[in-house]
Coordinates of C-alpha atoms in Angstrom, one line a residue:
X231 CA 35.0 239.4 -17.2
X232 CA 37.5 242.4 -17.3
X233 CA 39.9 241.0 -14.5
X234 CA 40.0 237.7 -16.5
X235 CA 41.0 239.4 -19.6
X236 CA 43.5 241.5 -18.0
X237 CA 45.0 238.4 -16.5
X238 CA 45.0 236.7 -20.0
X239 CA 46.8 239.7 -21.6
X240 CA 49.3 239.7 -18.9
X241 CA 50.1 236.2 -19.5
X242 CA 50.2 236.6 -23.2
X243 CA 52.7 239.6 -23.0
X244 CA 54.8 237.6 -20.6
X245 CA 54.9 234.6 -23.0
X246 CA 55.6 236.9 -26.0
X247 CA 58.4 238.5 -24.1
X248 CA 60.1 235.4 -23.0
X249 CA 59.9 234.1 -26.6
X250 CA 61.3 237.2 -28.2
X251 CA 64.2 237.3 -25.4
X252 CA 64.7 233.4 -25.6
X253 CA 64.6 233.4 -29.5
X254 CA 66.3 236.5 -30.4
X255 CA 69.5 234.6 -31.2
X256 CA 67.5 232.4 -33.7
X257 CA 65.5 235.2 -35.2
X258 CA 69.1 237.1 -35.8
X259 CA 70.6 234.0 -37.3
X260 CA 67.5 233.5 -39.5
X261 CA 67.6 237.2 -40.6
X262 CA 71.6 236.7 -41.2
X263 CA 70.6 233.6 -43.6
X264 CA 68.1 235.8 -45.6
X265 CA 70.6 238.2 -46.4
X266 CA 72.2 238.3 -50.0
X267 CA 75.3 236.3 -50.1
X268 CA 78.5 238.4 -49.6
X269 CA 80.5 238.1 -52.7
X270 CA 83.8 239.4 -50.7
X271 CA 83.7 237.0 -48.2
X272 CA 87.0 234.9 -47.6
X273 CA 87.2 231.4 -48.4
X274 CA 90.1 229.8 -46.4
X275 CA 92.3 227.3 -48.3
X276 CA 93.3 225.3 -45.5
X277 CA 92.8 225.5 -41.7
X278 CA 95.6 223.7 -39.7
X279 CA 96.4 223.2 -36.0
X280 CA 99.5 222.1 -34.1
X281 CA 100.5 222.0 -30.2
X282 CA 103.4 224.1 -29.2
X283 CA 106.3 222.4 -27.5
X284 CA 109.2 223.6 -25.6
X285 CA 111.7 224.3 -28.5
X286 CA 108.9 225.4 -30.7
X287 CA 109.1 221.9 -32.9
X288 CA 106.4 219.4 -32.9
X289 CA 107.5 216.3 -30.5
X290 CA 106.2 213.4 -29.1
X291 CA 106.0 214.9 -25.6
X292 CA 102.8 216.9 -24.9
X293 CA 104.1 217.8 -21.2
X294 CA 107.3 219.5 -22.6
X295 CA 105.4 222.5 -24.0
X296 CA 106.3 226.1 -23.6
X297 CA 103.5 228.6 -22.5
X298 CA 105.5 231.4 -24.0
X299 CA 105.8 229.7 -27.1
X300 CA 107.4 232.6 -29.2
X301 CA 106.6 230.9 -32.5
X302 CA 105.0 228.3 -34.3
X303 CA 106.4 224.7 -35.0
X304 CA 107.3 224.0 -38.6
X305 CA 106.0 220.7 -38.8
X306 CA 103.1 218.6 -37.1
X307 CA 100.5 220.3 -38.5
X308 CA 97.0 218.7 -38.6
X309 CA 94.1 220.1 -40.6
X310 CA 91.1 221.0 -38.8
X311 CA 87.5 222.6 -39.0
X312 CA 86.0 225.4 -37.1
X313 CA 84.9 225.7 -34.6
X314 CA 87.4 223.5 -32.9
X315 CA 88.1 222.0 -29.7
X316 CA 91.3 220.5 -29.4
X317 CA 90.6 217.9 -26.6
X318 CA 88.9 216.1 -29.0
X319 CA 92.3 215.5 -30.8
X320 CA 94.4 215.9 -27.9
X321 CA 92.8 214.8 -24.6
X322 CA 94.3 216.5 -21.3
X323 CA 96.6 218.7 -23.2
X324 CA 97.1 222.0 -21.3
X325 CA 98.9 224.7 -23.0
X326 CA 99.3 226.3 -26.3
X327 CA 97.9 225.5 -29.8
X328 CA 98.6 227.3 -33.1
X329 CA 96.1 227.7 -35.9
X330 CA 97.1 228.5 -39.1
X331 CA 94.5 229.9 -41.8
X332 CA 95.7 230.7 -45.4
X333 CA 93.9 232.1 -48.4
X334 CA 94.8 234.1 -51.6
X335 CA 94.1 237.6 -52.3
X336 CA 94.3 239.2 -55.9
X337 CA 97.0 241.5 -57.4
X338 CA 95.5 244.5 -55.6
X339 CA 93.8 243.4 -52.3
X340 CA 90.9 245.7 -50.6
X341 CA 90.6 246.1 -47.1
X342 CA 89.3 243.0 -45.2
X343 CA 87.0 242.9 -41.9
X344 CA 88.1 239.9 -39.9
X345 CA 86.1 238.5 -37.0
X346 CA 87.1 236.0 -34.5
X347 CA 83.8 234.9 -32.8
X348 CA 85.9 233.5 -29.9
X349 CA 88.9 231.7 -29.1
X350 CA 89.3 229.7 -25.7
X351 CA 91.0 231.0 -23.3
X352 CA 93.3 233.5 -24.2
X353 CA 95.4 234.3 -27.6
X354 CA 97.4 236.4 -30.0
X355 CA 96.8 237.0 -33.8
X356 CA 99.3 237.4 -36.6
X357 CA 98.6 238.5 -40.2
X358 CA 101.6 237.4 -42.2
X359 CA 103.8 237.4 -39.1
X360 CA 102.5 240.8 -38.1
X361 CA 100.9 241.0 -34.4
X362 CA 97.2 242.5 -34.9
X363 CA 95.9 241.8 -31.5
X364 CA 96.9 240.1 -28.3
X365 CA 95.2 239.4 -24.8
X366 CA 97.0 240.7 -21.8
X367 CA 97.8 237.1 -20.2
X368 CA 98.9 234.3 -22.2
X369 CA 100.2 232.1 -19.3
X370 CA 98.4 231.1 -16.4
X371 CA 96.4 233.0 -14.9
X372 CA 95.1 233.4 -18.5
X373 CA 93.2 236.0 -19.9
X374 CA 89.6 234.8 -19.8
X375 CA 88.6 236.0 -23.3
X376 CA 86.4 232.9 -24.2
X377 CA 83.4 234.7 -24.6
X378 CA 84.7 238.1 -26.3
X379 CA 84.7 238.5 -30.2
X380 CA 87.5 240.1 -32.0
X381 CA 87.1 242.5 -34.8
X382 CA 90.0 244.1 -37.2
X383 CA 90.4 245.4 -40.4
X384 CA 92.9 243.8 -42.6
X385 CA 94.6 246.0 -44.9
X386 CA 98.0 246.5 -46.7
X387 CA 100.8 246.6 -46.1
X388 CA 100.0 243.7 -43.7
X389 CA 97.8 242.2 -46.3
X390 CA 99.5 241.4 -49.3
X391 CA 99.0 240.0 -52.9
X392 CA 98.8 236.2 -53.3
X393 CA 99.1 233.7 -50.2
X394 CA 98.3 235.2 -47.0
X395 CA 98.4 233.5 -43.5
X396 CA 96.7 234.1 -40.5
X397 CA 98.2 232.6 -37.3
X398 CA 96.3 232.3 -34.1
X399 CA 98.1 231.5 -30.7
X400 CA 95.4 230.0 -28.4
X401 CA 96.4 229.2 -24.8
X402 CA 94.0 226.9 -23.0
X403 CA 93.3 224.5 -20.4
X404 CA 91.6 221.0 -21.2
X405 CA 89.1 221.1 -18.6
X406 CA 87.5 224.1 -20.4
X407 CA 86.8 223.4 -23.9
X408 CA 90.0 225.0 -25.3
X409 CA 90.4 226.0 -29.0
X410 CA 89.1 228.3 -31.9
X411 CA 85.5 229.3 -33.0
X412 CA 84.6 230.2 -36.3
X413 CA 86.8 232.9 -38.1
X414 CA 84.9 235.2 -40.8
X415 CA 86.4 237.4 -43.2
X416 CA 84.7 239.7 -45.8
X417 CA 83.8 242.9 -46.3
X418 CA 84.3 245.3 -43.3
X419 CA 80.6 246.6 -43.3
X420 CA 79.3 243.1 -43.2
X421 CA 81.8 241.7 -41.1
X422 CA 81.2 244.6 -38.6
X423 CA 77.6 244.0 -38.6
X424 CA 78.1 240.3 -37.8
X425 CA 80.5 241.4 -34.9
X426 CA 77.9 244.0 -33.4
X427 CA 75.2 240.8 -33.3
X428 CA 77.9 239.0 -31.6
X429 CA 79.0 241.6 -29.3
X430 CA 75.3 242.2 -28.3
X431 CA 74.8 238.4 -27.8
X432 CA 78.1 237.6 -25.9
X433 CA 78.5 240.9 -23.9
X434 CA 75.9 243.6 -24.0
X435 CA 73.1 241.6 -23.3
X436 CA 75.2 239.6 -20.7
X437 CA 75.6 242.9 -19.0
X438 CA 72.2 244.0 -19.4
X439 CA 70.9 241.0 -17.7
X440 CA 73.6 241.0 -14.9
X441 CA 72.2 244.6 -14.1
X442 CA 68.9 243.5 -14.1
X443 CA 69.6 240.9 -11.9
X444 CA 71.4 242.6 -9.2
X445 CA 69.1 245.5 -9.2
X446 CA 65.9 243.3 -8.6
X447 CA 68.0 241.4 -6.2
X448 CA 69.0 244.4 -4.1
X449 CA 65.3 245.6 -4.4
X450 CA 63.7 242.6 -3.2
X451 CA 66.2 242.3 -0.4
X452 CA 65.2 245.7 0.8
X453 CA 61.6 244.5 0.7
X454 CA 62.2 241.6 2.7
X455 CA 64.4 243.5 5.3
X456 CA 60.8 245.2 5.9
X457 CA 59.0 242.1 5.9
X458 CA 61.2 239.1 7.4
X459 CA 58.2 237.0 7.9
X460 CA 58.1 236.8 3.8
X461 CA 60.7 234.4 3.3
X462 CA 60.3 234.0 -0.5
X463 CA 61.6 237.3 -0.9
X464 CA 64.6 236.4 1.2
X465 CA 65.4 233.2 -1.1
X466 CA 64.9 235.5 -4.3
X467 CA 67.5 237.7 -2.8
X468 CA 69.8 235.2 -2.1
X469 CA 68.9 233.4 -5.8
X470 CA 69.7 236.5 -7.8
X471 CA 73.0 237.2 -5.7
X472 CA 74.3 233.4 -6.4
X473 CA 73.1 233.6 -10.0
X474 CA 74.9 237.1 -10.3
X475 CA 78.1 235.5 -9.1
X476 CA 77.3 232.8 -11.7
X477 CA 76.6 234.8 -14.7
X478 CA 79.5 237.3 -14.3
X479 CA 81.8 234.6 -15.5
X480 CA 80.3 235.4 -19.1
X481 CA 81.7 238.8 -19.0
X482 CA 85.0 238.7 -16.9
X483 CA 88.3 238.7 -18.4
X484 CA 90.4 237.6 -15.7
X485 CA 90.1 235.2 -12.8
X486 CA 90.5 238.2 -9.9
X487 CA 90.5 237.7 -7.0
X488 CA 91.8 234.0 -7.6
X489 CA 95.4 233.4 -8.7
X490 CA 94.2 230.7 -11.3
X491 CA 91.7 229.8 -13.5
X492 CA 91.2 226.7 -11.9
X493 CA 90.2 228.4 -8.7
X494 CA 87.9 231.0 -10.5
X495 CA 85.9 227.8 -12.1
X496 CA 85.4 226.2 -8.9
X497 CA 84.0 229.2 -7.4
X498 CA 81.5 229.6 -10.3
X499 CA 80.7 226.1 -9.8
X500 CA 80.0 226.5 -6.1
X501 CA 78.3 230.0 -7.2
X502 CA 75.6 227.5 -9.4
X503 CA 75.3 225.0 -6.9
X504 CA 74.1 227.8 -4.2
X505 CA 71.7 229.4 -7.0
X506 CA 70.1 225.7 -7.6
X507 CA 69.8 225.3 -4.0
X508 CA 68.4 228.9 -3.3
X509 CA 65.8 228.4 -6.4
X510 CA 64.5 225.4 -5.0
X511 CA 64.0 227.1 -1.4
X512 CA 62.3 230.1 -3.4
X513 CA 59.8 227.7 -5.1
X514 CA 59.1 225.9 -1.9
X515 CA 58.4 229.2 0.0
X516 CA 56.7 231.0 -2.9
X517 CA 54.2 227.9 -3.1
X518 CA 53.6 228.1 0.5
X519 CA 55.5 224.7 1.0
X520 CA 58.0 223.5 3.9
X521 CA 59.9 220.2 3.5
X522 CA 62.5 220.3 6.3
X523 CA 63.9 216.6 5.6
X524 CA 64.2 217.2 1.8
X525 CA 65.6 220.8 2.5
X526 CA 68.2 219.6 4.8
X527 CA 69.1 216.8 2.4
X528 CA 69.4 219.2 -0.3
X529 CA 71.9 221.7 1.4
X530 CA 74.0 218.8 2.9
X531 CA 74.4 217.3 -0.7
X532 CA 75.3 220.7 -2.0
X533 CA 77.7 221.4 0.8
X534 CA 79.3 218.0 -0.1
X535 CA 79.4 218.9 -3.5
X536 CA 81.2 222.4 -2.9
X537 CA 83.7 220.8 -0.3
X538 CA 84.5 218.1 -3.1
X539 CA 84.9 220.8 -6.0
X540 CA 87.5 222.7 -3.3
X541 CA 89.7 219.6 -2.6
X542 CA 89.7 217.8 -5.9
X543 CA 93.0 217.6 -7.6
X544 CA 93.6 219.4 -11.0
X545 CA 93.5 216.3 -13.1
X546 CA 89.9 215.6 -12.0
X547 CA 88.5 218.8 -12.0
X548 CA 86.9 218.4 -15.6
X549 CA 85.0 215.1 -14.4
X550 CA 83.9 216.7 -10.9
X551 CA 82.6 220.0 -12.7
X552 CA 80.6 217.7 -14.8
X553 CA 79.1 215.9 -11.9
X554 CA 78.4 218.8 -10.0
X555 CA 76.8 220.6 -13.0
X556 CA 74.5 217.5 -13.5
X557 CA 73.3 217.1 -9.7
X558 CA 72.1 220.9 -9.2
X559 CA 70.8 220.9 -13.0
X560 CA 68.4 218.0 -12.1
X561 CA 67.5 219.5 -8.8
X562 CA 66.7 222.9 -10.6
X563 CA 64.6 220.7 -13.1
X564 CA 62.8 219.0 -10.4
X565 CA 62.0 222.2 -8.9
X566 CA 60.6 223.5 -12.0
X567 CA 58.5 220.5 -12.2
X568 CA 57.1 220.8 -8.9
X569 CA 56.2 224.3 -9.7
X570 CA 54.4 223.2 -12.7
X571 CA 52.8 220.7 -10.9
X572 CA 51.5 222.7 -8.0
X573 CA 50.7 225.6 -10.7
X574 CA 48.3 222.7 -12.2
X575 CA 46.7 221.8 -9.1
X576 CA 46.3 225.3 -7.5
X577 CA 45.9 227.5 -10.6
X578 CA 46.9 230.7 -9.3
X579 CA 47.6 233.7 -11.4
X580 CA 51.3 234.3 -9.4
X581 CA 52.1 230.6 -10.1
X582 CA 51.3 230.7 -13.9
X583 CA 53.4 233.9 -14.4
X584 CA 56.3 232.5 -12.6
X585 CA 56.0 228.9 -14.6
X586 CA 56.1 230.4 -17.7
X587 CA 59.0 232.4 -17.0
X588 CA 60.7 229.2 -15.6
X589 CA 59.6 227.4 -18.7
X590 CA 61.6 229.9 -20.8
X591 CA 64.4 229.6 -18.7
X592 CA 64.2 225.4 -18.8
X593 CA 64.4 225.7 -22.7
X594 CA 67.5 228.0 -22.5
X595 CA 69.1 225.8 -19.6
X596 CA 68.5 222.5 -21.7
X597 CA 70.4 224.3 -24.7
X598 CA 73.2 225.2 -22.4
X599 CA 73.7 221.9 -20.9
X600 CA 73.9 220.5 -24.6
X601 CA 76.6 223.2 -25.3
X602 CA 78.4 222.4 -22.0
X603 CA 78.6 218.8 -22.6
X604 CA 79.8 219.4 -26.4
X605 CA 76.7 217.9 -27.6
X606 CA 76.2 221.1 -29.8
X607 CA 79.0 223.0 -31.4
X608 CA 78.5 226.3 -30.0
X609 CA 79.7 228.3 -26.9
X610 CA 77.0 230.7 -26.5
X611 CA 75.0 230.4 -23.6
X612 CA 71.5 231.4 -23.5
X613 CA 70.5 231.0 -19.8
X614 CA 72.3 234.2 -18.6
X615 CA 70.4 236.2 -21.6
X616 CA 67.2 234.8 -20.4
X617 CA 67.6 235.0 -16.9
X618 CA 66.2 238.4 -16.9
X619 CA 62.9 237.1 -18.3
X620 CA 62.5 234.7 -15.2
X621 CA 63.9 237.4 -12.9
X622 CA 61.5 239.9 -13.9
X623 CA 58.5 237.4 -13.6
X624 CA 59.4 236.6 -10.3
X625 CA 59.9 240.0 -9.4
X626 CA 56.6 241.2 -10.8
X627 CA 54.9 238.5 -8.8
X628 CA 56.9 239.4 -5.7
X629 CA 56.2 243.1 -6.4
X630 CA 52.4 242.3 -6.8
X631 CA 52.2 240.3 -3.8
X632 CA 54.1 243.0 -2.0
X633 CA 51.5 245.4 -3.3
X634 CA 48.5 243.3 -2.3
X635 CA 49.8 242.9 1.2
X636 CA 49.9 246.7 1.3
X637 CA 46.8 247.1 0.3
X638 CA 45.4 244.6 2.8
X639 CA 47.3 246.4 5.2
X640 CA 46.2 249.9 4.4
X641 CA 42.6 248.3 4.5
X642 CA 43.3 246.7 7.9
X643 CA 44.6 250.0 9.3
X644 CA 41.2 252.0 7.9
X645 CA 39.2 249.3 9.9
X646 CA 41.4 249.6 12.8
X647 CA 41.2 253.4 12.6
X648 CA 37.4 253.1 12.4
X649 CA 37.5 250.6 15.4
X650 CA 39.5 252.8 17.5
X651 CA 37.3 255.8 16.9
X652 CA 34.5 253.7 18.2
X653 CA 36.4 252.4 21.0
X654 CA 37.4 255.8 21.8
X655 CA 33.9 256.8 21.5
X656 CA 32.5 253.9 23.9
X657 CA 35.2 254.6 26.3
X658 CA 34.8 258.3 26.5
X659 CA 31.1 257.6 27.4
X660 CA 32.3 254.8 29.8
X661 CA 34.7 257.1 31.4
X662 CA 31.9 259.8 31.7
X663 CA 29.8 257.4 33.5
X664 CA 32.4 256.3 35.6
X665 CA 33.2 259.8 36.4
X666 CA 29.7 260.4 37.0
X667 CA 29.7 257.5 39.4
X668 CA 32.9 258.3 41.3
X669 CA 31.6 262.0 42.1
X670 CA 28.4 260.3 43.4
X671 CA 30.6 257.8 45.6
X672 CA 33.0 260.7 46.5
X673 CA 30.0 262.7 47.7
X674 CA 28.7 259.6 49.8
X675 CA 32.1 258.9 51.2
X676 CA 32.5 262.6 52.2
X677 CA 29.0 262.4 53.9
X678 CA 29.8 258.9 55.6
X679 CA 33.3 260.5 56.7
X680 CA 31.2 263.8 57.9
X681 CA 28.9 261.4 59.8
X682 CA 31.9 259.4 61.5
X683 CA 33.6 262.7 62.4
X684 CA 30.6 264.2 63.7
X685 CA 30.0 260.8 65.7
X686 CA 33.5 260.5 66.7
X687 CA 34.3 264.3 67.5
X688 CA 31.1 266.2 68.5
X689 CA 29.4 263.0 69.6
X690 CA 32.0 262.6 72.1
X691 CA 32.2 266.1 73.3
X692 CA 28.2 265.3 73.9
X693 CA 28.8 262.4 75.6
X694 CA 31.3 263.9 77.7
X695 CA 29.2 267.0 78.5
X696 CA 25.9 264.8 79.3
X697 CA 28.5 262.5 81.6
X698 CA 29.3 266.0 83.5
X699 CA 25.8 266.9 83.6
X700 CA 24.6 263.6 85.2
X701 CA 27.4 263.5 87.2
X702 CA 26.3 266.9 89.1
X703 CA 23.0 267.9 87.7
X704 CA 22.0 270.4 90.5
X705 CA 25.7 271.9 91.4
X706 CA 26.9 272.3 88.0
X707 CA 27.9 276.0 87.8
X708 CA 26.9 278.2 84.7
X709 CA 30.4 278.8 84.0
X710 CA 31.1 275.1 83.5
X711 CA 28.0 274.6 81.4
X712 CA 29.1 277.5 79.5
X713 CA 32.4 275.8 79.2
X714 CA 31.0 272.4 78.0
X715 CA 29.1 274.4 75.3
X716 CA 32.2 275.9 74.2
X717 CA 34.1 272.6 74.0
X718 CA 31.4 271.1 71.8
X719 CA 31.9 274.5 69.5
X720 CA 35.4 273.8 69.5
X721 CA 35.0 270.2 68.4
X722 CA 32.4 271.4 65.7
X723 CA 35.5 273.7 64.6
X724 CA 37.9 270.9 64.7
X725 CA 35.7 268.7 62.4
X726 CA 35.6 271.7 60.0
X727 CA 39.3 272.3 60.3
X728 CA 40.4 268.8 59.4
X729 CA 38.0 268.5 56.5
X730 CA 39.7 271.7 55.1
X731 CA 43.1 270.6 56.3
X732 CA 42.6 267.4 54.1
X733 CA 42.4 269.7 51.2
X734 CA 45.7 271.0 52.0
X735 CA 48.1 267.9 51.8
X736 CA 50.6 266.8 54.2
X737 CA 51.1 268.3 57.9
X738 CA 53.3 267.7 61.0
X739 CA 51.8 265.4 63.0
X740 CA 52.6 267.5 66.2
X741 CA 50.6 270.2 64.6
X742 CA 47.5 268.2 64.3
X743 CA 47.5 266.5 67.8
X744 CA 48.0 269.6 70.1
X745 CA 44.6 270.9 69.7
X746 CA 43.3 267.5 70.6
X747 CA 45.8 267.0 73.4
X748 CA 44.5 270.3 74.9
X749 CA 41.0 269.6 74.8
X750 CA 41.1 265.9 76.1
X751 CA 43.7 267.2 78.7
X752 CA 41.2 269.7 80.1
X753 CA 38.2 267.3 79.8
X754 CA 39.8 264.6 81.7
X755 CA 41.0 267.0 84.4
X756 CA 37.4 268.1 85.2
X757 CA 36.6 264.4 85.3
X758 CA 39.4 263.6 87.8
X759 CA 41.1 261.6 85.4
X760 CA 45.2 261.5 85.2
X761 CA 46.3 261.8 81.5
X762 CA 49.8 261.3 80.9
X763 CA 51.0 262.3 77.3
X764 CA 54.3 260.6 75.9
X765 CA 55.2 261.6 72.4
X766 CA 58.3 260.3 70.7
X767 CA 59.8 261.3 67.6
X768 CA 56.5 263.1 66.1
X769 CA 58.0 266.7 65.5
X770 CA 59.4 265.5 61.9
X771 CA 56.5 263.1 61.3
X772 CA 54.5 264.4 58.3
X773 CA 51.5 262.7 57.4
X774 CA 49.0 263.1 54.8
X775 CA 45.9 264.8 56.0
X776 CA 43.8 261.6 55.6
X777 CA 46.2 259.6 57.5
X778 CA 46.4 262.2 60.4
X779 CA 42.6 262.4 60.4
X780 CA 42.1 258.6 60.5
X781 CA 44.9 258.5 63.6
X782 CA 43.3 261.4 65.4
X783 CA 39.8 259.8 65.3
X784 CA 41.0 256.7 66.4
X785 CA 42.7 258.3 69.6
X786 CA 39.6 260.6 70.1
X787 CA 37.1 257.5 69.8
X788 CA 39.4 255.5 72.3
X789 CA 39.8 258.2 75.1
X790 CA 35.8 258.8 74.6
X791 CA 35.3 255.4 75.3
X792 CA 37.7 255.6 78.3
X793 CA 35.7 258.6 79.5
X794 CA 32.3 256.8 79.2
X795 CA 33.0 253.2 79.9
X796 CA 36.2 253.0 81.7
X797 CA 35.7 254.5 85.1
X798 CA 39.3 255.2 84.9
X799 CA 41.4 257.1 86.9
X800 CA 44.5 257.3 84.8
X801 CA 44.9 257.0 81.3
X802 CA 48.6 256.9 79.6
X803 CA 48.9 258.0 75.8
X804 CA 52.0 257.0 74.0
X805 CA 52.6 258.1 70.3
X806 CA 55.8 257.0 68.8
X807 CA 57.5 257.4 65.4
X808 CA 60.3 254.7 64.7
X809 CA 61.7 254.8 61.2
X810 CA 58.9 254.0 59.0
X811 CA 56.3 252.7 61.6
X812 CA 53.9 254.7 63.9
X813 CA 52.8 253.3 66.9
X814 CA 49.7 254.7 69.1
X815 CA 49.1 252.9 72.5
X816 CA 46.4 254.0 75.0
X817 CA 46.4 252.7 78.5
X818 CA 43.9 252.8 81.1
X819 CA 43.5 251.5 84.6
X820 CA 39.6 250.9 84.1
X821 CA 37.5 248.0 84.3
X822 CA 38.1 247.1 80.7
X823 CA 36.3 245.3 77.9
X824 CA 34.3 242.2 78.8
X825 CA 32.4 240.7 75.8
X826 CA 30.6 237.4 76.4
X827 CA 33.4 236.6 78.9
X828 CA 36.2 236.7 76.4
X829 CA 38.8 239.3 75.6
X830 CA 38.7 241.0 72.6
X831 CA 41.7 240.9 70.0
X832 CA 41.4 241.7 66.3
X833 CA 43.8 243.7 63.4
X834 CA 43.1 245.1 60.4
X835 CA 43.4 241.8 58.4
X836 CA 40.8 240.1 60.3
X837 CA 37.0 240.6 61.0
X838 CA 36.7 241.2 64.6
X839 CA 33.3 241.0 66.8
X840 CA 33.3 244.5 67.5
X841 CA 30.4 246.0 68.9
X842 CA 29.1 249.4 68.9
X843 CA 29.4 252.3 66.4
X844 CA 32.4 253.6 67.9
X845 CA 34.7 250.1 67.8
X846 CA 33.6 249.4 64.4
X847 CA 34.7 252.8 63.2
X848 CA 38.0 252.4 64.8
X849 CA 38.5 249.0 63.1
X850 CA 37.6 250.6 59.7
X851 CA 40.1 253.3 60.1
X852 CA 42.5 251.1 61.0
X853 CA 42.0 249.1 57.9
X854 CA 42.2 252.3 56.0
X855 CA 45.7 252.9 57.5
X856 CA 47.0 249.8 56.7
X857 CA 47.7 248.8 60.2
X858 CA 46.7 246.7 63.0
X859 CA 44.2 247.5 65.9
X860 CA 44.8 245.5 69.2
X861 CA 42.6 245.4 72.2
X862 CA 43.8 243.7 75.4
X863 CA 44.1 243.3 79.2
X864 CA 47.8 243.9 80.3
X865 CA 48.7 244.0 84.2
X866 CA 44.8 244.8 85.4
X867 CA 44.9 247.6 82.3
X868 CA 43.3 247.6 79.3
X869 CA 45.4 248.7 76.3
X870 CA 44.4 249.8 72.9
X871 CA 47.4 249.7 70.4
X872 CA 47.3 250.9 66.6
X873 CA 50.5 250.3 64.5
X874 CA 50.9 251.1 61.0
X875 CA 53.7 251.9 58.4
X876 CA 53.9 255.4 57.2
X877 CA 53.4 255.6 53.4

């Protein structure tokens, strides 16, 4: 209930604010009508107008005019009423028109306030041939003073008893409703108050509206830069900028940076096209709609209109501007109707707010169209004055949407933070369990490696000792028996040393292989087996402790197999380091390997039919090295070869 009341109150406030802004001029007029009559108000006896010619005398050729027009013609004056647009009397006339207003003053005239609500487009004012005000430029490019009220105090000696004449020189172009607006004279206090009201309506309120439009446009543009996916923000910024370019026409007093007023008016018309197009795009995006074909047709049409306005000749500028004011105006109205329909269908608060503001703007725009096409005798345009209602309403809606999105983002961040904390806790628990499992697996792996090392090292030494004892069980001297025990002791030390070395990092391969070479050579010598070592390039080869251990165990197991099964008399051990590749080749002249009558060949990428714990261990070690293990017969010799890349 409270939320509904808040929304209703917000809508009422917006409607009230819009009505106050839109109807402010009417209220001011009503207040002026209820004031007591001004007994000092001037009543003009006669108001006349005449065109200027090249010699200052009225003639039949309207093209032979003189823009400088040093003085008013003597003849050709025509009675008129103010406000006056001279194209109704002299169509297509561009140049200077003189207006003459006469009245009578008493023998002792009192100071008078004089107000010219507007003149279109530039002019000068003379009281009894005395210049009292003048615009900067009375020739093209003309001063754009069409929306500027003028106030002066008339006093002696310029103001004199009897007949007084006020001459107003107006320079204008037929395409832009040239002429003279209402002229008011009377008590300085009364006239000045009316001047302040006109100044507020025509200038101050326009500047206020322009400031709001530009500020909101820049602010929303900054929001859009942070939220590029919200295209409604971007189109609102474009709409604000193009409307500012269009509405600035109400306050500028010269056509800079253009050289002529025609060029300036074309620029303003194109800005209006761009504004109506961007407003349509804003309505579509704000309502969550996309119409690619209609949007393409819209911008194609408006682009053609802009090109038409640029290339059209001067004599068609009035008609062309009228056409390209109606087309975007109808488009704007259609966009508003679409907004109203979608608001009725979807009944969203944001759309209701924008619809109410747009309705105020449509009413003001209808009034301005009637003024533009001469249906209403006024030159006050209210769209620029009420535009801040639409802009503020749209900005409030966009700000509310931005705040809602920010709130959702903050809520999402909170939920995400909670989720991250939960995930962190679960991950920590999982990592702890994984760490425990890794510790257990590491212990098991160490035990397994130790078992393999004992088998390959100490086991090989035991096998060799057993073979030596079996070979001469009764003739083995005690010294030799003691030597076998020392070899087993040394092998046990080797297992321990390699385990310690594994913790120290990388060592040179030549340092690792030296103790094994010594023991193997001594062992083979006791068995009358010739052992030849060929080492090439390993003095500078540094391997990790794990790689060195794997390689030495393969070599040790191979030589143990030779000693145990080969019945060989000669063994050649080759170890080469060539670039990044290491090759171990062991060749013996023994009986070789014969498994079911087939030769054995396998590598680290295949599953070979290796039998026996020793051969399986060699195979796994070759796999861990990332290399290949090959066993073959070559020239009545058995060759075991291991190749792997140094990492």
